[in-house]
Structure formats: C-alpha cells, structure tokens
C-alpha cells in the first residue's frame, strides 16, 4: 500500500473515531435532557424526556377541576406537543454538526437526515402551519426554476 493511501486511511480512521466519540457524548447528554412546558392557559405543565417521552405532568391551582374533559385534554396535548417539539429541536441542534461536511481535505461528508421523517409531528409542536408547508413550497419553487 502506498504511503499517501495509508495516511488517508489513518486520517479517515481518526476522524471516524472522533465522530463516534462525539456522537456518544451527544447521546449521553440527550439521555439526561428534558424540556418542561406549560400550556398557554397555564393549567398544565408537561415534562418531556430526551427521546420525546412524557416524563412528568402537573396541574396547577386545581384550575383543571373547572374544565371540561375536552378542554383539559386540549391543554395536556398542547403542553406535550410543545415539549416534544422543543426536545426535537434540541436533538436537531445537538446533531447538526454531524450533518455538515468536514473541513477541506476531510474524509467526513456529513450525514443527510430527514428530520421530518425522524420526528414526524413532534416538530410541529401542536401548532398548525409550523413551517413544513412553507419549506415544501420553497422546494417546489426551486424545482420549477430548474426547467
């Protein structure tokens, strides 16, 4: 094997090991992460874990007792969905460096992730029109310009 090829392989292995260590650190940090969000009516607080799971639910000032079932359910869903969206954004921010190509001369090409596929509705945070349609609209316009 030629010397430059061996050097490139060694560099690629070192980059791979560094990336694996960084991913392991990011995963460990996210296992400990959580997001706590209150509903807009301030009745419900939901805590969401690093994998989008509901880890806590609190009701404040017994105001939930004066609500109908559908009202309470709506408050709970709002807080949970907003918490999941917050955690999804945190995961995306944490792993964003791994999606970028490496510096010039690096073997690292970056990982192409479809975050909508990974998180689905969690990115919407329970809010209609949270940007998915506008992103697709822009993509459609770009495709139209290529003709």
Coordinates of C-alpha atoms in Angstrom, one line a residue:
X1 CA 0.0 0.0 0.0
X2 CA 1.4 3.4 -0.9
X3 CA 2.3 5.9 1.9
X4 CA -0.3 8.6 0.9
X5 CA -3.0 6.0 0.9
X6 CA -2.0 4.7 4.3
X7 CA -2.0 8.3 5.6
X8 CA -5.5 8.9 4.2
X9 CA -6.8 5.7 5.8
X10 CA -5.3 6.6 9.1
X11 CA -6.8 10.1 8.9
X12 CA -10.2 8.6 8.0
X13 CA -10.0 6.2 10.9
X14 CA -9.0 9.1 13.3
X15 CA -12.0 11.2 12.0
X16 CA -14.3 8.2 12.4
X17 CA -13.2 7.6 16.0
X18 CA -13.5 11.3 16.9
X19 CA -17.0 11.4 15.4
X20 CA -18.1 8.2 17.2
X21 CA -16.8 9.7 20.5
X22 CA -18.7 13.0 19.8
X23 CA -21.9 11.1 19.0
X24 CA -21.6 9.1 22.2
X25 CA -21.2 12.2 24.2
X26 CA -24.2 13.9 22.5
X27 CA -26.3 10.8 23.1
X28 CA -25.3 10.7 26.8
X29 CA -26.2 14.4 27.2
X30 CA -29.6 13.9 25.5
X31 CA -30.4 10.9 27.7
X32 CA -30.2 13.4 30.7
X33 CA -32.1 16.2 28.8
X34 CA -35.6 17.2 29.3
X35 CA -38.0 20.1 28.4
X36 CA -40.7 21.4 30.6
X37 CA -43.5 23.4 29.0
X38 CA -46.7 24.9 30.3
X39 CA -49.9 25.1 28.3
X40 CA -51.0 28.6 27.1
X41 CA -53.8 28.6 29.7
X42 CA -51.2 27.9 32.4
X43 CA -53.1 24.9 33.7
X44 CA -50.9 22.0 32.7
X45 CA -47.1 21.5 32.7
X46 CA -45.6 18.7 30.8
X47 CA -42.0 17.4 31.1
X48 CA -40.6 15.6 28.0
X49 CA -37.5 13.4 28.1
X50 CA -34.7 13.3 25.5
X51 CA -36.5 10.7 23.4
X52 CA -39.8 12.5 23.3
X53 CA -41.4 10.5 26.1
X54 CA -43.7 12.1 28.7
X55 CA -41.8 12.0 32.0
X56 CA -44.0 14.3 34.1
X57 CA -47.4 16.0 34.1
X58 CA -48.5 18.7 36.7
X59 CA -51.8 20.5 37.2
X60 CA -51.7 24.0 38.8
X61 CA -54.0 25.7 41.2
X62 CA -56.7 23.0 40.8
X63 CA -58.0 25.0 37.8
X64 CA -58.3 21.8 35.8
X65 CA -61.2 20.8 38.1
X66 CA -63.3 23.6 36.5
X67 CA -62.5 22.4 32.9
X68 CA -64.5 20.1 30.7
X69 CA -62.8 16.9 29.7
X70 CA -62.1 18.1 26.1
X71 CA -60.7 21.4 27.5
X72 CA -58.3 19.6 29.8
X73 CA -57.3 17.1 27.1
X74 CA -56.5 20.0 24.8
X75 CA -54.3 21.7 27.4
X76 CA -52.5 18.5 28.1
X77 CA -52.0 17.8 24.4
X78 CA -50.7 21.4 23.8
X79 CA -48.1 21.2 26.5
X80 CA -47.0 17.7 25.5
X81 CA -46.7 18.6 21.8
X82 CA -44.8 21.8 22.5
X83 CA -42.4 19.9 24.8
X84 CA -41.8 17.3 22.2
X85 CA -41.1 20.0 19.6
X86 CA -38.7 21.7 22.0
X87 CA -36.8 18.4 22.5
X88 CA -36.8 17.6 18.8
X89 CA -35.2 21.0 18.1
X90 CA -32.6 20.3 20.8
X91 CA -31.8 16.9 19.3
X92 CA -31.5 18.5 15.9
X93 CA -29.2 21.3 17.2
X94 CA -27.1 18.7 19.0
X95 CA -26.6 16.5 15.9
X96 CA -26.4 19.3 13.4
X97 CA -22.6 19.4 13.4
X98 CA -22.6 15.8 12.2
X99 CA -24.8 16.7 9.2
X100 CA -22.3 19.2 7.8
X101 CA -19.4 18.2 5.6
X102 CA -16.0 18.2 7.3
X103 CA -13.3 20.8 6.6
X104 CA -11.4 20.9 3.3
X105 CA -9.4 17.7 2.9
X106 CA -11.5 15.8 5.4
X107 CA -13.0 12.5 4.6
X108 CA -16.2 13.4 6.5
X109 CA -19.0 14.1 4.1
X110 CA -21.8 14.8 6.6
X111 CA -24.9 12.8 7.2
X112 CA -28.1 13.7 5.3
X113 CA -31.0 13.3 7.8
X114 CA -34.7 13.9 7.0
X115 CA -35.7 15.4 10.4
X116 CA -39.4 15.3 9.4
X117 CA -39.1 11.6 8.9
X118 CA -37.3 11.2 12.2
X119 CA -39.6 13.3 14.4
X120 CA -42.8 13.5 12.4
X121 CA -45.4 15.7 14.0
X122 CA -43.2 16.4 17.0
X123 CA -41.5 19.2 15.0
X124 CA -44.9 21.0 14.6
X125 CA -45.3 21.4 18.4
X126 CA -49.0 21.3 18.1
X127 CA -49.1 24.5 16.0
X128 CA -50.7 24.5 12.6
X129 CA -48.5 25.8 9.8
X130 CA -45.3 25.5 11.7
X131 CA -43.1 25.8 8.6
X132 CA -43.4 22.5 6.9
X133 CA -45.7 23.8 4.2
X134 CA -43.5 26.9 3.6
X135 CA -40.4 24.7 3.3
X136 CA -42.1 22.5 0.8
X137 CA -43.4 25.5 -1.1
X138 CA -39.9 26.8 -1.4
X139 CA -38.6 23.4 -2.6
X140 CA -41.4 23.3 -5.2
X141 CA -40.4 26.8 -6.4
X142 CA -36.8 25.7 -6.7
X143 CA -37.8 22.6 -8.7
X144 CA -39.9 24.8 -11.0
X145 CA -36.9 27.1 -11.7
X146 CA -34.8 24.2 -13.0
X147 CA -36.8 23.8 -16.2

